[in-house]
mmCIF file of C-alpha atoms in Angstrom:
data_model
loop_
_atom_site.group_PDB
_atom_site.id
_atom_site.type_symbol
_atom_site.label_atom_id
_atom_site.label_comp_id
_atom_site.label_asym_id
_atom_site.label_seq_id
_atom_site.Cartn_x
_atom_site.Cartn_y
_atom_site.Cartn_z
ATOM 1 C CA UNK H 1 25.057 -12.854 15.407
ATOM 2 C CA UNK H 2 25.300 -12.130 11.866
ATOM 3 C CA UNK H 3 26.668 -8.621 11.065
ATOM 4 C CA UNK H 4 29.073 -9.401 13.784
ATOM 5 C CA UNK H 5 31.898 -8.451 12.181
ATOM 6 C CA UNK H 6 30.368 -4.620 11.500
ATOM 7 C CA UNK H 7 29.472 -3.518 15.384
ATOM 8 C CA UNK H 8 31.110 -0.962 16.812
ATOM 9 C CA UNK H 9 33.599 -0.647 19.783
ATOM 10 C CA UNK H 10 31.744 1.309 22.676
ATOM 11 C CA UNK H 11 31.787 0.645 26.367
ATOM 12 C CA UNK H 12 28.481 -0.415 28.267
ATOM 13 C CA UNK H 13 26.186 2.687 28.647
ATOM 14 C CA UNK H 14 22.518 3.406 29.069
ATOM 15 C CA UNK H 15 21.089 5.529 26.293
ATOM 16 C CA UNK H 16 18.474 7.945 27.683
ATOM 17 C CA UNK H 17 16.183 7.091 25.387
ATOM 18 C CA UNK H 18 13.301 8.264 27.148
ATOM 19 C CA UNK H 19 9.138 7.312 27.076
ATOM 20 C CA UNK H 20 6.835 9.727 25.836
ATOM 21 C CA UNK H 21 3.957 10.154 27.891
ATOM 22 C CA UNK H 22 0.962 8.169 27.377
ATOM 23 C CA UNK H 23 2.948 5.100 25.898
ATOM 24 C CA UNK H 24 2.487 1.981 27.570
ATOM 25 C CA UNK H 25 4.825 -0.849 28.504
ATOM 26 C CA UNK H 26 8.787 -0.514 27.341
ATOM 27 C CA UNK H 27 11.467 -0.050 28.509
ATOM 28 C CA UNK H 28 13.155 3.374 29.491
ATOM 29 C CA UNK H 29 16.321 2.496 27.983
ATOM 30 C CA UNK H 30 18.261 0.702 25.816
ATOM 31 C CA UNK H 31 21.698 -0.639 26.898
ATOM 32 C CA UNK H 32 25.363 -1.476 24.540
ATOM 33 C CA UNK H 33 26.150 -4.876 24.565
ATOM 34 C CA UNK H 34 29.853 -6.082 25.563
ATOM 35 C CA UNK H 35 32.357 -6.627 23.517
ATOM 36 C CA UNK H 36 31.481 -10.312 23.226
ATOM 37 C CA UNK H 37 28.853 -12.066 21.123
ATOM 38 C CA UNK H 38 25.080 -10.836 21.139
ATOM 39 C CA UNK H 39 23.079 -13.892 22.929
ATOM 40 C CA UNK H 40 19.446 -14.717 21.491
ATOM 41 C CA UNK H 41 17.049 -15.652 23.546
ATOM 42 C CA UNK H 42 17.619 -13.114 26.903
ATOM 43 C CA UNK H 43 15.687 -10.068 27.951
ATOM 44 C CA UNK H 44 17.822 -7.604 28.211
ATOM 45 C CA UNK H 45 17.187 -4.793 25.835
ATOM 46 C CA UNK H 46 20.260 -3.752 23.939
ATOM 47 C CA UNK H 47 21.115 -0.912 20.754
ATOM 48 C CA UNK H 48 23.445 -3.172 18.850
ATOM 49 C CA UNK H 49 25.528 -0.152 16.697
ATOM 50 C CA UNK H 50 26.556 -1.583 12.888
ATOM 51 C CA UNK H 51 28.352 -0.195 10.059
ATOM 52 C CA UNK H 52 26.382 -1.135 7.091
ATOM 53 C CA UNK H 53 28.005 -1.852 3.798
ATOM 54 C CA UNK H 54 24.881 -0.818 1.333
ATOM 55 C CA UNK H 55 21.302 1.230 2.946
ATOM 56 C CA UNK H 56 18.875 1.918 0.035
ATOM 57 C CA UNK H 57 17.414 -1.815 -0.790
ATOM 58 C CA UNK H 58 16.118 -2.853 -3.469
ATOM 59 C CA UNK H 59 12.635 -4.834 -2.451
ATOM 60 C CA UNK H 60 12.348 -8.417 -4.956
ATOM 61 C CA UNK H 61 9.537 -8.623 -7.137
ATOM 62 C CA UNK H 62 7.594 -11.107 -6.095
ATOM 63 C CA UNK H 63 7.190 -9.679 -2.679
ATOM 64 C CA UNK H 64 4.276 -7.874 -4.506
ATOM 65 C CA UNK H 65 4.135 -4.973 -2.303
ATOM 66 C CA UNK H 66 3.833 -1.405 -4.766
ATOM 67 C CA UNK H 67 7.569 0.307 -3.860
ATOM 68 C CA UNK H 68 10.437 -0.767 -5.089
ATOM 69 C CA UNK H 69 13.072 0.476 -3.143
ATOM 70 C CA UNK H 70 13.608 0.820 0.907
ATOM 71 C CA UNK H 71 15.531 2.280 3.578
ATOM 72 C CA UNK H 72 15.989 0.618 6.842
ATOM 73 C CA UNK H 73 17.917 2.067 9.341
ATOM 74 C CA UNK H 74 17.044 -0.068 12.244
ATOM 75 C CA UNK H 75 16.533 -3.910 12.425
ATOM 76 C CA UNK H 76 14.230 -5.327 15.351
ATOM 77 C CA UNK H 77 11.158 -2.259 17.061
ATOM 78 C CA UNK H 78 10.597 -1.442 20.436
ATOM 79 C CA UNK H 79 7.231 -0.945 19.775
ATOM 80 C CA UNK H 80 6.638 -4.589 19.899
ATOM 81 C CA UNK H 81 4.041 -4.697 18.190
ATOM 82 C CA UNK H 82 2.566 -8.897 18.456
ATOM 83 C CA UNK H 83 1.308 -9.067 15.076
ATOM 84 C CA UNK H 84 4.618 -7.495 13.287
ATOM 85 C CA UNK H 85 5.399 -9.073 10.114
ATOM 86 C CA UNK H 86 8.820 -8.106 9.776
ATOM 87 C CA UNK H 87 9.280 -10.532 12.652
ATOM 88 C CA UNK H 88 11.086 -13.116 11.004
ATOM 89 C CA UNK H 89 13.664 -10.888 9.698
ATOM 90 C CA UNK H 90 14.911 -11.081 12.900
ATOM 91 C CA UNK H 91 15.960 -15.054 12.751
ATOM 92 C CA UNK H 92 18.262 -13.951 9.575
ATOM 93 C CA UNK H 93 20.700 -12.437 12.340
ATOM 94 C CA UNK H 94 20.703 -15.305 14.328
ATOM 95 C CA UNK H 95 18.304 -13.469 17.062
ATOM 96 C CA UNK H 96 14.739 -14.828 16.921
ATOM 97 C CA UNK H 97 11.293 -13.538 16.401
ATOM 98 C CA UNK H 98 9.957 -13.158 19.148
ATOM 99 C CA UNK H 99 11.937 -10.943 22.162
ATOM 100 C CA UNK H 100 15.042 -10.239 20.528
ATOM 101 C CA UNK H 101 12.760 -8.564 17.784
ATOM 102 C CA UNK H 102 11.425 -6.063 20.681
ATOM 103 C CA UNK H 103 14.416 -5.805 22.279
ATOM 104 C CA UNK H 104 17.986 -6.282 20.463
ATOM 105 C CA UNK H 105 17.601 -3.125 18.248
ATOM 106 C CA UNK H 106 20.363 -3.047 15.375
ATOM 107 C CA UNK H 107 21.645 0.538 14.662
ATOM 108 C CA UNK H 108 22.805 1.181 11.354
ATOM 109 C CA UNK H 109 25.005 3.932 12.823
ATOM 110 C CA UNK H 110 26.240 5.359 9.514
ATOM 111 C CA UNK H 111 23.043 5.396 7.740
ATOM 112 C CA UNK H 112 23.373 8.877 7.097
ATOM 113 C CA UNK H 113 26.762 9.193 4.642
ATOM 114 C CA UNK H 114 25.360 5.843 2.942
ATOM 115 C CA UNK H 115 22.692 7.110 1.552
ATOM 116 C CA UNK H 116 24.809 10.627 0.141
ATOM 117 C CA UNK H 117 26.948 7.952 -1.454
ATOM 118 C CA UNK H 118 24.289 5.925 -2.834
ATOM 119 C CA UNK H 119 21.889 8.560 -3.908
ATOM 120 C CA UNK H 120 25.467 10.129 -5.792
ATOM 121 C CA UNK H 121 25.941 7.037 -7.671
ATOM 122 C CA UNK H 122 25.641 7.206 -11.297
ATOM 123 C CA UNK H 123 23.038 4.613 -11.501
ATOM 124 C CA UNK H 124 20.900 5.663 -9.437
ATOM 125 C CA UNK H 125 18.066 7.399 -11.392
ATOM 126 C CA UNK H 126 16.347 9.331 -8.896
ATOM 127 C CA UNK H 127 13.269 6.849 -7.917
ATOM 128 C CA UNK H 128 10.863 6.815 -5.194
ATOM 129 C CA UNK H 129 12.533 5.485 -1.917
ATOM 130 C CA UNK H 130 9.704 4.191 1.005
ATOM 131 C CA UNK H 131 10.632 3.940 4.594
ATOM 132 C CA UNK H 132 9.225 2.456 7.640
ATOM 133 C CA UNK H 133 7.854 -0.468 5.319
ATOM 134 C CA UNK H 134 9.831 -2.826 7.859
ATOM 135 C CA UNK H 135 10.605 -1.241 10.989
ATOM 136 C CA UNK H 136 9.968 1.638 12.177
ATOM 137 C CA UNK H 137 12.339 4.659 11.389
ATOM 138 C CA UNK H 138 11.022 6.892 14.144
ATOM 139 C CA UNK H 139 10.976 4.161 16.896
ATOM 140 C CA UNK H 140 12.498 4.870 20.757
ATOM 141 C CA UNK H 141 15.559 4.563 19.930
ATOM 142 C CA UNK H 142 15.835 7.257 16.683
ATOM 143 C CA UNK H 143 15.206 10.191 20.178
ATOM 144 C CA UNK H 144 18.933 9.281 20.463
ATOM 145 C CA UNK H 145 21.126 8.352 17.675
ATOM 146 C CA UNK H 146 18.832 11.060 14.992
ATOM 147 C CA UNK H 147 19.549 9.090 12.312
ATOM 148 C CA UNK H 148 16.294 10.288 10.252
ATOM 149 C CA UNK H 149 17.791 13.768 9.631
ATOM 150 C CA UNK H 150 20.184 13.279 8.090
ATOM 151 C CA UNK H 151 18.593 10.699 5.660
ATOM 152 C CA UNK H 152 15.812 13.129 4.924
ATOM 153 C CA UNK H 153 18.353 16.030 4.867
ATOM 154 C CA UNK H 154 20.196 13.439 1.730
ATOM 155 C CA UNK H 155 17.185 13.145 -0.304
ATOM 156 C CA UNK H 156 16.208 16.698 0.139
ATOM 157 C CA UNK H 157 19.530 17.428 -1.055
ATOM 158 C CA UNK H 158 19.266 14.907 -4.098
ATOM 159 C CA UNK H 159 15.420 15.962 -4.478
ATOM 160 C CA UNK H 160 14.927 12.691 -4.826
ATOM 161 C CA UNK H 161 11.231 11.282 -3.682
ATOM 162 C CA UNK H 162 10.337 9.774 -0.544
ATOM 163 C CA UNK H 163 7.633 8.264 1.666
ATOM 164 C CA UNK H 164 7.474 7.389 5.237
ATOM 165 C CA UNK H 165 5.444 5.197 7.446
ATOM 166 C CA UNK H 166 5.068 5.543 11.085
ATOM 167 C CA UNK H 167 3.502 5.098 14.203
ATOM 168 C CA UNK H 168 5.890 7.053 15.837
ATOM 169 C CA UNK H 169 5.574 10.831 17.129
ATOM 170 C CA UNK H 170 9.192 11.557 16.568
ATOM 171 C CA UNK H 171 8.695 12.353 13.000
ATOM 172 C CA UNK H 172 6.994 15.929 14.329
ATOM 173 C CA UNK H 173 10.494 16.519 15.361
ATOM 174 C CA UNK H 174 11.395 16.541 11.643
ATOM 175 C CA UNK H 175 8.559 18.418 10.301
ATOM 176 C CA UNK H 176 11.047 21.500 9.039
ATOM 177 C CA UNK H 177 13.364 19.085 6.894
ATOM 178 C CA UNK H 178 9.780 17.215 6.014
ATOM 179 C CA UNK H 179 8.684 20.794 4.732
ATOM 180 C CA UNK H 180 12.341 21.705 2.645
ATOM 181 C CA UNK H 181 12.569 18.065 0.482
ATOM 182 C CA UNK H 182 8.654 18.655 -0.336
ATOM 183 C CA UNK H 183 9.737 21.799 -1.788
ATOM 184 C CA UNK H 184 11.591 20.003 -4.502
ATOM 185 C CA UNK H 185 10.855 16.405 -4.968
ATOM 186 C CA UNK H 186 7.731 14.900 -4.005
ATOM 187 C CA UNK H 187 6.842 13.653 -0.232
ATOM 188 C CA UNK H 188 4.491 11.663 1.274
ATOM 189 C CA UNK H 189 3.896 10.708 4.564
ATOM 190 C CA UNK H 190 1.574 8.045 6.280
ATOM 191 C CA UNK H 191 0.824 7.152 10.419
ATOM 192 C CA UNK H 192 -0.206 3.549 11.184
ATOM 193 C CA UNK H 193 -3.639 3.270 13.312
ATOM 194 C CA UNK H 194 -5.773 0.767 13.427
ATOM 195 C CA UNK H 195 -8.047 1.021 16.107
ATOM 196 C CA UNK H 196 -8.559 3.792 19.095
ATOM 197 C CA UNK H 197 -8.939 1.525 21.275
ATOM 198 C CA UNK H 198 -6.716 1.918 24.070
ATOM 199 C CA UNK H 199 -7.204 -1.774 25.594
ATOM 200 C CA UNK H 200 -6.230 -3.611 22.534
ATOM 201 C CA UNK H 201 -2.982 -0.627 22.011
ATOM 202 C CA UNK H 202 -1.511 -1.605 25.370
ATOM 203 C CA UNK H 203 -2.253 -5.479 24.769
ATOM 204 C CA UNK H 204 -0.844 -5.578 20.752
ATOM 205 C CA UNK H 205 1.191 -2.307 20.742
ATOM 206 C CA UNK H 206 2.795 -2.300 24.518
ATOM 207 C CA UNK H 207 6.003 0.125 23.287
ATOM 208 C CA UNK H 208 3.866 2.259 20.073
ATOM 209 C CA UNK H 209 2.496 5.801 20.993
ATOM 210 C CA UNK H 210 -1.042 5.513 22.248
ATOM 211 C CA UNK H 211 -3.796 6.236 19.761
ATOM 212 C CA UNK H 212 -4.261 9.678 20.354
ATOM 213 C CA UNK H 213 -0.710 10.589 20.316
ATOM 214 C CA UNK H 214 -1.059 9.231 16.878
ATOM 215 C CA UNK H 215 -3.851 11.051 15.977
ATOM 216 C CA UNK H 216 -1.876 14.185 17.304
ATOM 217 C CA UNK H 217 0.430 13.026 14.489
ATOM 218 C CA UNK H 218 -2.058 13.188 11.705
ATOM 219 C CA UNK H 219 -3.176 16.422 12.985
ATOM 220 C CA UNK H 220 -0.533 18.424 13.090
ATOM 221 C CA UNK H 221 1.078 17.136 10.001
ATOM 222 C CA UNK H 222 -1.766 18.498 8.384
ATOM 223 C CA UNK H 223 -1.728 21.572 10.181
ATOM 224 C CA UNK H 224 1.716 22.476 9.009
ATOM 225 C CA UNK H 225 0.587 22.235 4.838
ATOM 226 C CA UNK H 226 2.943 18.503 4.710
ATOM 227 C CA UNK H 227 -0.523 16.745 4.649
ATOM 228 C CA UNK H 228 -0.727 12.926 6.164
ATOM 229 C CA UNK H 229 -2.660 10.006 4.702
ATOM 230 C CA UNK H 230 -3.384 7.134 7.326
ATOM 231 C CA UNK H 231 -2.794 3.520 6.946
ATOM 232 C CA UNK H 232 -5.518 1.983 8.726
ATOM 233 C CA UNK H 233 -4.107 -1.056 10.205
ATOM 234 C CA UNK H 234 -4.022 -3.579 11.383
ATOM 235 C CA UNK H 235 -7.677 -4.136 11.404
ATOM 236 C CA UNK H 236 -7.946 -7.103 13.914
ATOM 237 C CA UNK H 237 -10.384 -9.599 13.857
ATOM 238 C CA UNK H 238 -12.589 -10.127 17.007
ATOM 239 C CA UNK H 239 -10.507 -7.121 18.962
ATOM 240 C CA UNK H 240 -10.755 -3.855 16.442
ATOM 241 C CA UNK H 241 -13.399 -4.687 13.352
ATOM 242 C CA UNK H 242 -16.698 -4.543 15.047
ATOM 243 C CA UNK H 243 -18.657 -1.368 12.874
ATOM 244 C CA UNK H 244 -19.187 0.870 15.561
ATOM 245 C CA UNK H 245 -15.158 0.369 16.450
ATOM 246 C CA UNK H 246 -14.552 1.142 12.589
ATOM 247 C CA UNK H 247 -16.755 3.953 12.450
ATOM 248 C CA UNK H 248 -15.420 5.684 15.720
ATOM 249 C CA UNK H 249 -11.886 5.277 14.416
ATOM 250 C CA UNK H 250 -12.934 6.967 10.935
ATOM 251 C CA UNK H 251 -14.615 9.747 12.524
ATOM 252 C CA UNK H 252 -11.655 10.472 14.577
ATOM 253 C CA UNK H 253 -9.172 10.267 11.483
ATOM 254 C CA UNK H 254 -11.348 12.398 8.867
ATOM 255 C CA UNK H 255 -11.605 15.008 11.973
ATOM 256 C CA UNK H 256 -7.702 15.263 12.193
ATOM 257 C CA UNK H 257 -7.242 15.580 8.549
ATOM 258 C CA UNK H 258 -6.437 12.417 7.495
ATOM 259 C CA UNK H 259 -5.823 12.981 3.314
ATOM 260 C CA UNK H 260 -6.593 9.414 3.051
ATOM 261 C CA UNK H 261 -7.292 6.094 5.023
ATOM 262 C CA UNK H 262 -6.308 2.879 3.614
ATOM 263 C CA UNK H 263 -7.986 0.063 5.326
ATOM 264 C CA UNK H 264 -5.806 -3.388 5.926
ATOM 265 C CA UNK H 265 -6.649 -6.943 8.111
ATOM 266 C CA UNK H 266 -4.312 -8.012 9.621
ATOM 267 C CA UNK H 267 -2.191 -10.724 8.007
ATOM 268 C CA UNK H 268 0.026 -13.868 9.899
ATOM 269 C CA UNK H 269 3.181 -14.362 8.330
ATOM 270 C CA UNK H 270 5.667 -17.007 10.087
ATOM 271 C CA UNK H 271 7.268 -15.869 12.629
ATOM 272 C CA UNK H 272 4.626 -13.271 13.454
ATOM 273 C CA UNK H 273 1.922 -16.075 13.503
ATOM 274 C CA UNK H 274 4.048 -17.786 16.587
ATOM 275 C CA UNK H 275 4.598 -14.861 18.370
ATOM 276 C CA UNK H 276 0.858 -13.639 18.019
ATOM 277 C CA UNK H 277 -0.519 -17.242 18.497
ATOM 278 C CA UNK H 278 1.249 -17.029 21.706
ATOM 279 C CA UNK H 279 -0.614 -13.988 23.402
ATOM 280 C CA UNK H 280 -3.554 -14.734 22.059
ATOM 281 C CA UNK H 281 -3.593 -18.006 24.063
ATOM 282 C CA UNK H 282 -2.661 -16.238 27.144
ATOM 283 C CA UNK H 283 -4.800 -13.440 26.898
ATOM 284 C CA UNK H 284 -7.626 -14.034 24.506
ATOM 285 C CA UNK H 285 -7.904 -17.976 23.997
ATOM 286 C CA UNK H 286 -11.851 -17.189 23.182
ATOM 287 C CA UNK H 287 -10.566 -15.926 20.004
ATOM 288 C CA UNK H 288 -8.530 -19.129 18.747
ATOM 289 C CA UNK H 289 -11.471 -20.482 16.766
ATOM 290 C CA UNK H 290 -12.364 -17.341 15.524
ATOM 291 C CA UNK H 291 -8.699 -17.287 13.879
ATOM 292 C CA UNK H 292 -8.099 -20.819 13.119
ATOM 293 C CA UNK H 293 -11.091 -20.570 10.891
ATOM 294 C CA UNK H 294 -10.141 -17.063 9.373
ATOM 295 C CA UNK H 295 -6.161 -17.951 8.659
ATOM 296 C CA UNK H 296 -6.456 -21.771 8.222
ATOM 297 C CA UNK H 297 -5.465 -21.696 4.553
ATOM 298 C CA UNK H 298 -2.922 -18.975 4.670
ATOM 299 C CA UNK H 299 -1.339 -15.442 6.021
ATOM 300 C CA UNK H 300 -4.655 -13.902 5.030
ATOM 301 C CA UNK H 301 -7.871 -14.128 6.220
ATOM 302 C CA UNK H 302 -10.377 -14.724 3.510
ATOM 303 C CA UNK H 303 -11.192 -12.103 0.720
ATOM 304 C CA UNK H 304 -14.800 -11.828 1.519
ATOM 305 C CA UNK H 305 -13.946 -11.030 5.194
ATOM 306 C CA UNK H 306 -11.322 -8.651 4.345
ATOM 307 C CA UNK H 307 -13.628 -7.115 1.297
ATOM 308 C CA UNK H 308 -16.378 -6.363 4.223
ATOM 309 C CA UNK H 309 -14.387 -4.998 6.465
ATOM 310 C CA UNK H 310 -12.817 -2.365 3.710
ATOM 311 C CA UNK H 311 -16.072 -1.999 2.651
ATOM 312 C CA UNK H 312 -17.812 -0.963 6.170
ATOM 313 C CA UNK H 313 -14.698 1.477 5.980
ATOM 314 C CA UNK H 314 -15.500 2.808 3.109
ATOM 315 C CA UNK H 315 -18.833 3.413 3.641
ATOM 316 C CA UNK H 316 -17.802 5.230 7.046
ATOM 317 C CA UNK H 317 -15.282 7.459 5.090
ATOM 318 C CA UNK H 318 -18.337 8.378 3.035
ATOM 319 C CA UNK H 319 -20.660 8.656 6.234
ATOM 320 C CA UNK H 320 -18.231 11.564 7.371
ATOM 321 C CA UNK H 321 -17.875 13.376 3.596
ATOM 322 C CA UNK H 322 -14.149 11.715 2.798
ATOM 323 C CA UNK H 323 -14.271 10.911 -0.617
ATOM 324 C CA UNK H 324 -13.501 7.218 -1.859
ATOM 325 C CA UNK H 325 -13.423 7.267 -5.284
ATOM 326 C CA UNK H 326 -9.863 8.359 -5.680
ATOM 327 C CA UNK H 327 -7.107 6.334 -5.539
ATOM 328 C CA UNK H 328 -5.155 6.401 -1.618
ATOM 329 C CA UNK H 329 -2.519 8.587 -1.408
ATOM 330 C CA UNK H 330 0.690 6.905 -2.842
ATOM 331 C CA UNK H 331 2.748 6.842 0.498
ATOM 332 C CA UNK H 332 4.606 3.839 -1.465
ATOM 333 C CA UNK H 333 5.716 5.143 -4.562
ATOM 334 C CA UNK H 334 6.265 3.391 -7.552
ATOM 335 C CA UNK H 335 8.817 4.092 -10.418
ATOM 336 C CA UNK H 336 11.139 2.394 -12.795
ATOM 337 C CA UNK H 337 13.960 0.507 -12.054
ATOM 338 C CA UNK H 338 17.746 1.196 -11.311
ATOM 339 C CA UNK H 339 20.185 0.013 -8.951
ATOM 340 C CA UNK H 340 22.015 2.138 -5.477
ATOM 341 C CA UNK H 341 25.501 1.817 -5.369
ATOM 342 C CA UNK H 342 24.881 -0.908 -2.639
ATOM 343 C CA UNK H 343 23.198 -3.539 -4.438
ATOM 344 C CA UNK H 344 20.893 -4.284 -2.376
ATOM 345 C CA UNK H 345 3.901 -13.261 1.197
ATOM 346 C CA UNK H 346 2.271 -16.616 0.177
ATOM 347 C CA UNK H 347 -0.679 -18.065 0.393
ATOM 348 C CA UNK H 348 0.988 -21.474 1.662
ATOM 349 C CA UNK H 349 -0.962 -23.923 3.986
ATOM 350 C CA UNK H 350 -0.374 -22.865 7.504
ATOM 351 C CA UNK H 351 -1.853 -23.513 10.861
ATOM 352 C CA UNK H 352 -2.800 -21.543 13.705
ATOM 353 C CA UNK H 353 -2.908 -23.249 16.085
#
């Protein structure tokens, strides 16, 4: 496995990395690998603990995604999401896409003192840094090795702006270090939800929090002044974008204080497209057609599909007084450009099917 060369010496353990209630499938723990090579391809679920050389990243610029610099301290997410498009990242180590992504979790044990160092570098000017914009930060296995507080405690130190992503309910566990860096640089954080519907969470999202845990999220975010916009996705065609499944999940999100809701469709990129494919010719085949006609040409369904769906959205937002004539809450921040100490999606012809 790539990154070989930076694991760390530990003897086999289980880490009690333990399921919240109300989460479906998963595993209850994760266990060290040997001392030997890390085998693709098995099922056994495994923490693999690294010593990374650089952790703030700068993103390219023709990704075309509005943030320009990430942090990452896990590779692989045991929330196993089917549809994940960071999938592929995955094959880069020499695990693939597929059940190593779920299940052979990379630990960036030293995240922590990396980002001091890189955020005290004399070229680094201070911009916005997003997380959870590949894997998530507050995923099972952050209940054990904490690795978010001291990054947040870092940039809170530094002031330095920051957003999060999650689907996770761990980052309630932070909300007091949330509370101090939004004191003095500016913070914004956003939960993932697409749908509350608890069939398609335990078919797409088997190892995720369950909807309403999610919704708890939102809620008490909100409750505590730190304020939480919602990215509304994956929106999943023939499974979570009938209207009256879009309204109901609106409703719910406006109710819990949602400061904004930023609809998405779900998009195929390679590697999730396989994986996806897969389940959805085990457990849906009805909906092949529907998808080989909507992501025939690329990773995206068409724009006047996708401009409907944000559309009944918006309309429901409006339906339920949210206002939608303001820009979304910038949970990925955009400023000018410098460089950490560390260094640091196409529309090509692709089939389904």
């Amino acid at each position: 496995m790539r990154w070989e060369k930076q694991r760390t010496a530990g003897a086999d353990q289980r880490l009690p990395l333990d399921l919240d209630e109300g989460r479906g499938g998963g595993r209850a723990g994760l266990a060290e690998p040997g001392p030997g090579p890390v085998a693709a391809g098995t099922d056994e679920a495994i923490a693999i603990e690294v010593q990374a050389k650089t952790i703030i990243n700068r993103v390219p610029g023709e990704s075309g995604v509005p943030f320009r610099w990430t942090i990452n301290p896990y590779r692989g997410c045991s929330h196993a999401c089917r549809y994940c498009f960071a999938r592929r990242t995955h094959t880069y180590l020499d695990l693939d896409s597929g059940r190593d992504f779920d299940s052979k979790i990379v630990v960036k044990v030293n995240a922590g003192a990396l980002v001091r160092r890189e955020l005290a570098h004399p070229r680094w000017a201070g911009d916005p840094i997003a997380m959870g914009t590949n894997t998530d930060p507050y995923q099972r296995a952050e209940g054990r090795y904490r690795l978010m507080p001291e990054i947040i405690a870092a940039l809170r130190d530094r002031a330095n702006p920051f957003s999060v992503l999650t689907k996770g309910t761990l980052i309630l566990r932070d909300l007091e270090l949330l509370r101090q860096a939004a004191r003095v640089a500016p913070v914004s954080v956003a939960v993932s939800l697409g749908s509350l519907h608890e069939g398609v969470w335990r078919e797409v999202e088997p190892g995720a929090p369950a909807p309403a845990r999610r919704l708890d999220v939102v809620r008490r975010l909100t409750e505590a002044g730190v304020g939480c916009s919602v990215m509304m996705a994956p929106i999943l065609p023939g499974l979570s974008d009938a209207p009256e499944q879009l309204e109901e999940t609106v409703a719910a999100l406006v109710a819990a204080g949602a400061t904004s809701i930023t609809p998405l469709v779900l998009h195929l990129r390679p590697g999730a497209r396989e994986w996806y494919h897969a389940w959805l010719s085990e457990r849906r085949p009805d909906l092949l057609p529907l998808y080989e006609r909507l992501y025939r040409h690329g990773a995206h369904p068409p724009k006047s599909y996708r401009d409907g769906v944000v559309e009944r959205v918006r309309a429901a937002q409006r339906r339920h007084g949210m206002c939608t004539d303001r820009p979304d809450d910038g949970f990925r921040l955009v400023a000018g450009s410098a460089a950490p100490a560390g260094g640091g999606g196409g529309a090509d012809q692709l089939t389904l099917l």
